[in-house]
Coordinates of C-alpha atoms and ligand atoms in Angstrom, one line a residue:
Chain A
X1 CA 1.7 10.5 21.5
X2 CA 5.0 8.6 21.5
X3 CA 3.0 5.4 21.1
X4 CA 1.4 6.9 18.0
X5 CA 4.7 7.7 16.4
X6 CA 5.9 4.1 16.9
X7 CA 2.7 2.5 15.6
X8 CA 2.3 1.3 12.1
X9 CA -0.4 3.9 11.5
X10 CA 1.9 6.6 12.9
X11 CA 4.5 5.7 10.4
X12 CA 2.0 5.9 7.6
X13 CA 1.0 9.3 8.6
X14 CA 4.6 10.5 8.8
X15 CA 5.2 9.1 5.3
X16 CA 2.1 10.9 4.0
X17 CA 3.2 14.2 5.7
X18 CA 6.6 14.1 4.2
X19 CA 5.1 13.2 0.8
X20 CA 2.7 16.3 1.0
X21 CA 5.7 18.4 1.6
X22 CA 7.6 17.0 -1.3
X23 CA 4.5 17.4 -3.6
X24 CA 4.2 21.1 -2.6
X25 CA 7.9 21.6 -3.2
X26 CA 7.6 20.0 -6.7
X27 CA 4.9 22.5 -7.5
X28 CA 7.1 25.4 -6.6
X29 CA 10.1 23.9 -8.5
X30 CA 8.2 23.3 -11.7
X31 CA 6.7 26.8 -11.6
X32 CA 10.1 28.5 -11.4
X33 CA 11.5 26.2 -14.1
X34 CA 8.6 27.0 -16.4
X35 CA 9.7 30.6 -16.4
X36 CA 12.9 29.6 -18.2
X37 CA 10.8 28.7 -21.3
X38 CA 9.2 32.1 -21.5
X39 CA 11.9 34.5 -20.3
X40 CA 15.5 34.1 -19.4
X41 CA 15.3 37.3 -17.3
X42 CA 12.4 36.1 -15.3
X43 CA 14.1 32.8 -14.6
X44 CA 17.3 34.5 -13.6
X45 CA 15.4 36.8 -11.2
X46 CA 13.5 34.0 -9.6
X47 CA 16.5 31.8 -9.3
X48 CA 18.6 34.6 -7.9
X49 CA 15.9 35.3 -5.3
X50 CA 15.7 31.6 -4.3
X51 CA 19.5 31.4 -4.2
X52 CA 20.1 34.4 -2.0
X53 CA 16.9 34.8 0.2
X54 CA 17.8 33.8 3.7
X55 CA 14.4 32.3 4.5
X56 CA 14.7 30.0 1.4
X57 CA 18.4 29.2 2.0
X58 CA 18.5 28.7 5.7
X59 CA 15.0 27.6 6.7
X60 CA 13.3 26.1 3.7
X61 CA 16.3 24.3 2.2
X62 CA 17.3 22.4 5.3
X63 CA 13.6 21.4 5.8
X64 CA 13.5 20.2 2.2
X65 CA 16.7 18.1 2.6
X66 CA 15.3 16.6 5.8
X67 CA 12.0 15.9 4.1
X68 CA 13.6 14.1 1.2
X69 CA 15.9 12.0 3.4
X70 CA 13.1 11.2 5.9
X71 CA 10.8 10.2 3.1
X72 CA 13.2 7.7 1.4
X73 CA 14.6 6.3 4.7
X74 CA 11.1 5.8 6.0
X75 CA 10.2 4.2 2.6
X76 CA 13.1 1.7 3.0
X77 CA 12.1 0.9 6.6
X78 CA 8.5 0.3 5.6
X79 CA 9.5 -1.9 2.7
X80 CA 12.0 -3.9 4.8
X81 CA 9.5 -4.4 7.7
X82 CA 6.7 -5.4 5.3
X83 CA 8.9 -7.9 3.6
X84 CA 9.5 -9.5 7.0
X85 CA 5.8 -9.7 7.6
X86 CA 5.3 -11.7 4.4
X87 CA 6.7 -15.0 5.6
X88 CA 7.0 -17.6 2.8
X89 CA 6.3 -16.4 -0.7
X90 CA 3.4 -17.8 -2.8
X91 CA 4.3 -20.2 -5.6
X92 CA 1.7 -18.5 -7.7
X93 CA 0.6 -15.0 -7.0
X94 CA -1.5 -12.8 -9.3
X95 CA -1.0 -9.3 -7.9
X96 CA -2.3 -7.6 -11.1
X97 CA -5.8 -9.1 -10.4
X98 CA -6.5 -6.7 -7.6
X99 CA -4.0 -3.8 -7.5
X100 CA -2.2 -1.4 -9.8
X101 CA 1.5 -1.9 -10.9
X102 CA 2.2 1.6 -9.5
X103 CA 0.9 0.7 -6.1
X104 CA 2.9 -2.5 -5.9
X105 CA 6.2 -1.0 -7.0
X106 CA 6.6 2.3 -5.0
X107 CA 10.0 1.2 -3.8
X108 CA 11.3 0.8 -7.4
X109 CA 9.8 4.0 -8.7
X110 CA 11.2 5.6 -5.6
X111 CA 14.7 4.2 -6.2
X112 CA 14.8 5.7 -9.7
X113 CA 13.7 9.0 -8.3
X114 CA 16.5 8.7 -5.6
X115 CA 19.1 8.0 -8.3
X116 CA 17.8 11.1 -10.2
X117 CA 18.0 13.2 -7.0
X118 CA 21.6 12.2 -6.6
X119 CA 22.4 13.2 -10.2
X120 CA 20.5 16.5 -9.6
X121 CA 22.6 17.3 -6.6
X122 CA 25.8 16.6 -8.5
X123 CA 24.6 18.7 -11.4
X124 CA 23.1 21.7 -9.6
X125 CA 23.4 21.7 -5.9
X126 CA 27.1 20.9 -5.4
X127 CA 28.3 23.5 -8.0
X128 CA 25.9 26.0 -6.3
X129 CA 27.3 25.4 -2.9
X130 CA 30.8 25.6 -4.3
X131 CA 30.1 28.9 -6.0
X132 CA 28.6 30.5 -3.0
X133 CA 30.3 29.1 0.1
X134 CA 33.6 27.3 -0.9
X135 CA 35.2 29.3 -3.7
X136 CA 33.0 32.3 -2.9
X137 CA 32.8 33.5 -6.4
X138 CA 31.3 36.9 -7.1
X139 CA 27.5 36.7 -7.4
X140 CA 26.2 37.2 -11.0
X141 CA 22.4 37.3 -11.0
X142 CA 22.3 36.4 -14.7
X143 CA 24.3 33.2 -14.6
X144 CA 21.4 30.8 -13.9
X145 CA 19.8 30.6 -17.3
X146 CA 23.1 29.8 -19.0
X147 CA 23.9 27.0 -16.5
X148 CA 20.4 25.5 -17.1
X149 CA 20.9 25.5 -20.9
X150 CA 24.3 24.1 -20.6
X151 CA 23.1 21.1 -18.5
X152 CA 20.4 20.2 -21.0
X153 CA 22.9 20.0 -24.0
X154 CA 24.0 16.3 -23.7
X155 CA 21.4 13.9 -24.9
X156 CA 22.1 11.3 -22.1
X157 CA 21.1 13.7 -19.4
X158 CA 17.9 14.7 -21.2
X159 CA 17.1 10.9 -21.6
X160 CA 17.8 10.4 -17.9
X161 CA 15.4 13.2 -17.1
X162 CA 12.6 11.8 -19.2
X163 CA 12.9 8.3 -17.7
X164 CA 13.1 9.6 -14.1
X165 CA 10.1 11.9 -14.5
X166 CA 8.0 9.1 -16.1
X167 CA 8.7 7.1 -12.9
X168 CA 7.9 10.1 -10.8
X169 CA 4.6 10.2 -12.6
X170 CA 4.0 6.6 -11.7
X171 CA 5.1 7.1 -8.1
X172 CA 2.6 10.0 -7.8
X173 CA -0.1 8.2 -9.7
X174 CA -0.4 5.9 -6.7
X175 CA 1.2 8.2 -4.1
X176 CA -1.1 11.3 -4.3
X177 CA -4.3 9.5 -3.4
X178 CA -2.5 7.1 -1.1
X179 CA -1.2 10.0 1.0
X180 CA -4.8 11.3 1.6
X181 CA -6.0 7.8 2.4
X182 CA -3.2 7.5 5.0
X183 CA -4.4 10.8 6.5
X184 CA -7.9 9.3 6.9
X185 CA -9.7 11.3 4.3
X186 CA -13.4 10.4 4.1
X187 CA -14.9 8.5 1.2
X188 CA -17.0 11.4 0.0
X189 CA -13.9 13.3 -1.0
X190 CA -12.1 10.5 -2.7
X191 CA -13.5 11.0 -6.2
X192 CA -12.4 14.6 -6.3
X193 CA -9.0 13.7 -5.0
X194 CA -8.6 10.9 -7.5
X195 CA -9.2 13.4 -10.3
X196 CA -6.8 16.0 -8.8
X197 CA -4.2 13.2 -8.3
X198 CA -4.4 12.1 -11.9
X199 CA -4.0 15.7 -13.1
X200 CA -1.1 16.4 -10.7
X201 CA 0.8 13.2 -11.4
X202 CA 0.6 13.7 -15.2
X203 CA 1.0 17.5 -15.6
X204 CA 3.9 18.0 -13.2
X205 CA 6.3 15.3 -14.7
X206 CA 5.2 16.3 -18.2
X207 CA 6.1 19.9 -17.5
X208 CA 9.6 18.9 -16.3
X209 CA 10.1 16.7 -19.4
X210 CA 8.9 19.5 -21.6
X211 CA 11.3 22.0 -20.1
X212 CA 14.2 19.6 -20.6
X213 CA 13.3 18.9 -24.2
X214 CA 12.7 22.6 -24.9
X215 CA 16.2 23.6 -23.8
X216 CA 17.8 20.6 -25.5
X217 CA 16.4 21.7 -28.9
X218 CA 16.6 25.5 -28.4
X219 CA 20.0 26.7 -27.5
Chain B
X1 CA -13.9 -32.0 -16.2
X2 CA -10.3 -33.2 -15.9
X3 CA -8.0 -31.1 -13.8
X4 CA -4.4 -31.0 -12.6
X5 CA -4.1 -29.7 -9.0
X6 CA -0.9 -28.4 -7.5
X7 CA -1.4 -28.4 -3.8
X8 CA 0.8 -27.3 -0.9
X9 CA 1.5 -30.3 1.4
X10 CA 3.1 -29.8 4.7
X11 CA 3.0 -32.4 7.5
X12 CA 3.2 -30.0 10.4
X13 CA 4.3 -26.5 11.4
X14 CA 8.0 -27.5 11.3
X15 CA 8.0 -29.4 8.1
X16 CA 9.4 -27.5 5.0
X17 CA 6.5 -28.4 2.8
X18 CA 6.2 -28.6 -1.0
X19 CA 3.8 -28.5 -3.9
X20 CA 2.4 -31.9 -4.9
X21 CA 0.6 -32.6 -8.2
X22 CA -2.7 -34.5 -8.2
X23 CA -4.9 -35.4 -11.2
X24 CA -8.7 -35.4 -10.8
X25 CA -11.1 -36.7 -13.4
X26 CA -14.8 -36.6 -13.3
X27 CA -15.2 -33.2 -11.7
X28 CA -18.7 -31.8 -12.3
X29 CA -18.9 -28.0 -13.0
X30 CA -21.7 -27.8 -10.5
X31 CA -19.5 -29.0 -7.6
X32 CA -18.3 -26.4 -5.1
X33 CA -14.5 -26.1 -4.8
X34 CA -14.6 -27.8 -1.4
X35 CA -16.7 -30.7 -2.8
X36 CA -14.1 -31.2 -5.5
X37 CA -11.4 -31.4 -2.7
X38 CA -13.7 -33.8 -0.8
X39 CA -13.7 -36.1 -3.8
X40 CA -9.9 -35.9 -4.1
X41 CA -9.6 -36.7 -0.4
X42 CA -11.9 -39.7 -0.6
X43 CA -9.7 -40.9 -3.4
X44 CA -6.6 -40.4 -1.3
X45 CA -8.2 -42.2 1.7
X46 CA -9.1 -45.2 -0.6
X47 CA -5.5 -45.3 -1.7
X48 CA -4.3 -45.3 2.0
X49 CA -2.7 -41.9 1.5
X50 CA -2.9 -38.9 3.9
X51 CA -5.9 -36.7 2.9
X52 CA -5.3 -32.9 2.3
X53 CA -6.1 -30.9 5.5
X54 CA -8.1 -27.7 4.9
X55 CA -10.2 -25.5 7.1
X56 CA -14.0 -25.3 6.5
X57 CA -17.1 -25.2 8.5
X58 CA -20.4 -23.5 7.4
X59 CA -19.9 -24.0 3.7
X60 CA -22.2 -21.1 3.0
X61 CA -19.9 -18.1 3.2
X62 CA -20.5 -17.0 6.8
X63 CA -17.9 -18.6 9.0
X64 CA -14.7 -17.5 7.2
X65 CA -12.9 -20.7 7.8
X66 CA -12.2 -21.9 4.2
X67 CA -8.9 -20.2 3.5
X68 CA -7.2 -21.0 0.3
X69 CA -5.0 -19.1 -2.2
X70 CA -6.2 -20.4 -5.5
X71 CA -4.4 -19.7 -8.8
X72 CA -2.7 -16.7 -7.2
X73 CA -5.8 -15.2 -5.6
X74 CA -7.4 -15.3 -2.1
X75 CA -10.6 -17.4 -2.4
X76 CA -9.9 -18.0 -6.1
X77 CA -10.8 -16.2 -9.3
X78 CA -14.2 -14.7 -8.5
X79 CA -14.8 -11.7 -6.2
X80 CA -17.0 -11.2 -3.2
X81 CA -17.1 -14.9 -2.3
X82 CA -15.4 -17.4 0.0
X83 CA -13.9 -20.7 -1.3
X84 CA -17.0 -22.7 -0.3
X85 CA -19.0 -20.4 -2.6
X86 CA -16.6 -20.9 -5.5
X87 CA -17.8 -23.4 -8.1
X88 CA -15.9 -25.5 -10.6
X89 CA -17.7 -23.8 -13.5
X90 CA -15.3 -20.9 -12.8
X91 CA -12.6 -23.2 -14.3
X92 CA -12.1 -24.9 -17.7
X93 CA -11.6 -28.6 -18.5
X94 CA -7.9 -29.3 -18.5
X95 CA -7.0 -26.4 -16.2
X96 CA -4.0 -26.5 -13.8
X97 CA -5.0 -25.1 -10.4
X98 CA -2.5 -24.0 -7.7
X99 CA -3.9 -24.3 -4.2
X100 CA -1.8 -22.7 -1.4
X101 CA -2.4 -21.7 2.3
X102 CA -2.7 -18.1 3.3
X103 CA 0.9 -16.7 3.5
X104 CA 1.9 -14.2 6.2
X105 CA 4.4 -14.5 9.0
X106 CA 1.5 -13.9 11.5
X107 CA -0.4 -16.8 10.0
X108 CA 1.9 -19.8 10.4
X109 CA 0.9 -23.0 8.6
X110 CA -0.3 -25.8 11.0
X111 CA -0.8 -28.5 8.3
X112 CA -1.2 -28.5 4.5
X113 CA -3.7 -25.6 3.8
X114 CA -4.6 -24.9 7.4
X115 CA -3.1 -21.8 9.0
X116 CA -3.2 -20.5 12.6
X117 CA -5.3 -17.3 12.6
X118 CA -5.4 -16.9 16.4
X119 CA -3.6 -13.6 15.9
X120 CA -7.0 -12.2 14.8
X121 CA -8.5 -13.5 18.1
X122 CA -5.9 -11.8 20.2
X123 CA -6.5 -8.5 18.3
X124 CA -10.2 -8.9 18.9
X125 CA -9.6 -9.6 22.6
X126 CA -7.5 -6.5 22.9
X127 CA -10.5 -4.2 22.3
X128 CA -13.1 -5.6 19.9
X129 CA -16.0 -5.5 22.3
X130 CA -18.0 -3.2 24.5
X131 CA -18.3 -3.4 28.3
X132 CA -22.0 -3.6 29.3
X133 CA -23.7 -4.3 32.5
X134 CA -25.7 -7.6 32.1
X135 CA -27.0 -7.8 35.7
X136 CA -30.6 -7.7 34.7
X137 CA -31.4 -4.0 34.5
X138 CA -30.2 -3.6 30.9
X139 CA -31.5 -0.7 28.9
X140 CA -33.9 -1.3 26.0
X141 CA -31.9 -1.2 22.8
X142 CA -34.3 1.3 21.3
X143 CA -33.7 3.6 24.2
X144 CA -30.5 4.8 22.5
X145 CA -31.2 6.7 19.3
X146 CA -29.0 5.9 16.4
X147 CA -29.1 7.4 12.9
X148 CA -30.0 5.1 10.1
X149 CA -26.8 6.0 8.3
X150 CA -24.6 5.2 11.3
X151 CA -26.4 1.9 11.9
X152 CA -26.1 0.8 8.3
X153 CA -22.4 1.7 8.1
X154 CA -21.7 0.0 11.3
X155 CA -23.5 -3.1 10.1
X156 CA -21.5 -3.1 6.8
X157 CA -18.3 -3.1 8.9
X158 CA -19.7 -5.8 11.2
X159 CA -20.2 -8.2 8.2
X160 CA -16.4 -9.0 8.3
X161 CA -16.1 -12.7 9.0
X162 CA -12.4 -12.7 10.0
X163 CA -11.4 -14.9 7.2
X164 CA -8.0 -13.3 6.7
X165 CA -8.2 -13.0 2.9
X166 CA -7.2 -9.3 3.3
X167 CA -3.9 -10.3 4.9
X168 CA -3.3 -13.2 2.5
X169 CA -3.6 -11.0 -0.6
X170 CA -1.8 -8.0 0.8
X171 CA 1.8 -7.6 -0.5
X172 CA 2.6 -6.3 3.0
X173 CA 0.6 -8.9 4.9
X174 CA -1.2 -6.0 6.5
X175 CA -4.3 -6.7 8.7
X176 CA -5.6 -3.2 8.5
X177 CA -8.8 -4.0 6.6
X178 CA -9.8 -6.5 9.3
X179 CA -8.8 -4.2 12.2
X180 CA -10.4 -1.2 10.5
X181 CA -13.7 -3.1 10.1
X182 CA -13.6 -4.1 13.8
X183 CA -12.7 -0.6 15.0
X184 CA -15.4 0.9 12.8
X185 CA -18.3 -1.3 13.8
X186 CA -18.1 0.1 17.3
X187 CA -16.8 3.6 16.6
X188 CA -19.9 4.4 14.6
X189 CA -22.3 3.5 17.4
X190 CA -22.9 5.4 20.7
X191 CA -22.5 2.3 22.7
X192 CA -19.0 1.8 21.3
X193 CA -17.9 5.4 21.4
X194 CA -17.3 5.4 25.2
X195 CA -14.3 3.1 24.9
X196 CA -13.3 4.1 21.4
X197 CA -9.9 5.7 22.2
X198 CA -8.6 2.8 24.3
X199 CA -10.1 0.3 21.8
X200 CA -8.3 1.7 18.7
X201 CA -5.0 2.1 20.6
X202 CA -5.0 -1.4 22.0
X203 CA -6.2 -3.1 18.8
X204 CA -3.6 -1.4 16.7
X205 CA -0.9 -2.1 19.3
X206 CA -1.8 -5.8 19.3
X207 CA -1.9 -5.8 15.4
X208 CA 1.6 -4.5 15.3
X209 CA 2.8 -6.9 18.0
X210 CA 1.5 -9.9 16.0
X211 CA 3.8 -8.9 13.2
X212 CA 1.3 -7.9 10.5
X213 CA 2.8 -5.4 7.9
X214 CA 2.0 -1.8 7.2
X215 CA -0.7 -0.8 4.8
X216 CA 0.5 1.1 1.7
X217 CA -3.0 1.5 0.2
X218 CA -2.7 -0.8 -2.8
X219 CA -6.4 -1.7 -2.3
X220 CA -5.9 -5.4 -3.0
X221 CA -7.7 -6.3 0.3
X222 CA -10.9 -4.4 -0.7
X223 CA -11.0 -6.3 -4.0
X224 CA -10.6 -9.8 -2.4
X225 CA -12.7 -9.3 0.7
X226 CA -15.7 -11.7 0.4
X227 CA -17.9 -9.3 2.4
X228 CA -17.1 -6.0 0.6
X229 CA -15.4 -4.3 3.5
X230 CA -14.0 -1.0 2.0
X231 CA -10.8 1.0 2.5
X232 CA -13.0 3.6 4.1
X233 CA -12.8 1.5 7.2
X234 CA -9.0 1.8 7.2
X235 CA -9.3 5.6 6.8
X236 CA -11.7 5.6 9.7
X237 CA -9.3 3.6 11.9
X238 CA -6.5 6.1 11.0
X239 CA -8.7 9.0 12.0
X240 CA -9.8 7.2 15.2
X241 CA -6.1 6.6 16.2
X242 CA -5.1 10.2 15.4
X243 CA -8.0 11.4 17.5
X244 CA -7.1 9.1 20.4
X245 CA -3.4 10.2 20.3
X246 CA -3.9 14.0 20.6
Ligands
HEM301 C1 10.3 14.4 -5.0 C2 10.3 13.1 -4.8 C3 9.1 12.3 -4.3 C4 7.8 12.5 -4.1 C5 7.0 13.8 -4.6 C6 7.2 11.4 -3.5 C7 5.8 11.2 -3.2 C8 5.3 10.2 -2.6 C9 3.9 10.0 -2.2 C10 2.8 11.1 -2.4 C11 3.7 8.9 -1.5 C12 2.5 8.3 -0.9 C13 2.5 8.4 0.6 C14 1.5 7.7 1.4 O1 1.0 6.6 0.9 O2 1.1 8.1 2.5 C15 5.0 8.2 -1.6 C16 5.2 6.9 -1.0 C17 6.4 6.2 -1.1 N1 7.6 6.8 -1.5 FE1 7.9 8.6 -2.4 N2 8.1 10.4 -3.3 C18 9.4 10.9 -3.7 C19 10.6 10.3 -3.6 C20 10.8 9.0 -3.1 C21 12.1 8.5 -3.1 C22 13.4 9.1 -3.4 C23 11.9 7.2 -2.5 C24 13.1 6.3 -2.3 C25 13.1 5.0 -2.3 C26 10.5 7.0 -2.3 C27 9.9 5.9 -1.8 C28 8.6 5.8 -1.4 C29 7.9 4.5 -1.0 C30 8.6 3.2 -0.7 C31 6.6 4.9 -0.7 C32 5.5 3.9 -0.3 C33 5.3 4.0 1.2 C34 3.8 3.9 1.5 O3 3.0 4.0 0.6 O4 3.5 3.8 2.7 N3 9.9 8.2 -2.7 N4 5.9 9.0 -2.2
SF4_302 S1 -12.0 -7.6 6.1 FE1 -12.9 -9.0 4.6 S2 -11.1 -10.2 3.9 FE2 -10.5 -9.2 5.8 S3 -11.0 -10.7 7.4 FE3 -12.8 -9.4 7.3 S4 -14.1 -10.5 5.8 FE4 -12.1 -11.4 5.6
FES303 S1 -16.7 -22.8 5.0 FE1 -17.6 -21.1 6.1 S2 -17.2 -19.4 4.8 FE2 -16.5 -21.1 3.7

């Protein structure tokens, strides 16, 4: 088993598992955010639950942070090792002839997502931790919707959201099916997965973009 | 046809190497790519210059020796062929053609366009075989029943000629298409299944040891493979290794 984890294929499988987890998390996240478009109350209730439930706070949140860090650290390690395997570069190389741009640039789409995650932490997570554990302000279950609206007021932040989510779409456009291939899924299932992957990688980022634009123009 | 060739020249493994320009006139569109190089080499020999060293043997697409990266693609612009099966009609009069050796840390250049692919041999020796008793009382091959589907799929995998185009074209210099094909051709047959777990563990370990990169599923190898080996073979290798590890 330890041999497996150290092998190239073991690393692929670990990468895919962390990616599955992140994709599941994204689905949860977008569902809750979508509530904010329909009802401020529903969004506040859901956010309050996520922010105070011990299972979410002390079990799922640490797993999530570990998952994100593991995914991008592993991504860097893979990129670095693969560069070392290349040897001398070709004088002329036509990568576009046999593979998609998305698949060849996972590290760059990933880096933009990483920059976005940092901004996201500064915007939402740090103030949240400060509110709950450092200043220990009184809990107000209706504060979440206002905070959300406030964040989407400046145009630059909305623009950063749009660009980041387009790159997330590109990351997932290759990543979704790639993760299943890494897990050894059989050829018979590939067509269905390709379709689901396309839908997932377009709908989820689009929904996040829609939410950001909606609040920018409606407050 | 008149062509400008930009060819990688490197005296030996330690030489730095560089691209050198050559002009060739009088190329017939019906020549194979290797014949075109033969003409150029004869020209160089006549001029008392060192001919260009390149690997070739069967010249009919079955040995996998002819390894060249032509205009940015393994085995040149067409798909499902080797360099010896590529013809000059795939180019236009006046074209400039880049010709480079396979590039991968695990495939060091020996001279000009020839690379050392013995890493593939060592992977093969690590498990790409079955152990059978050949003492005279061998079983009749038809004594072991095999489904048509398994036999066909194993045969498809076994068509890999070990050319290394998959490694050459891969942005990660990964050898997983090759190793996946070799693992699959045995894993699908009852004779191979007995040693399947050790085989996949040992072959993957040797592949990693040789310094090949890690697959990120770009699919470039499958497009450039002259024998149509599919990514399904990599998925099967991953399944086999997972099965062997738990
Ligand atoms: C919520 C955020 C993210 C999601 C949902 C996500 C999703 C995915 C998926 C599904 C894959 C394919 C896995 C596979 O092929 O087995 C992948 C691969 C990759 N990710 Fe991410 N990712 C995210 C963030 C990041 C970040 C921040 C980086 C940082 C650099 C990154 C770098 C990479 C790299 C380099 C790969 C390619 C590795 C490979 O294919 O083996 N990702 N990601
Ligand atoms: S898998 Fe295809 S490209 Fe790779 S070595 Fe075998 S025949 Fe060549
Ligand atoms: S020379 Fe044998 S495959 Fe081209």
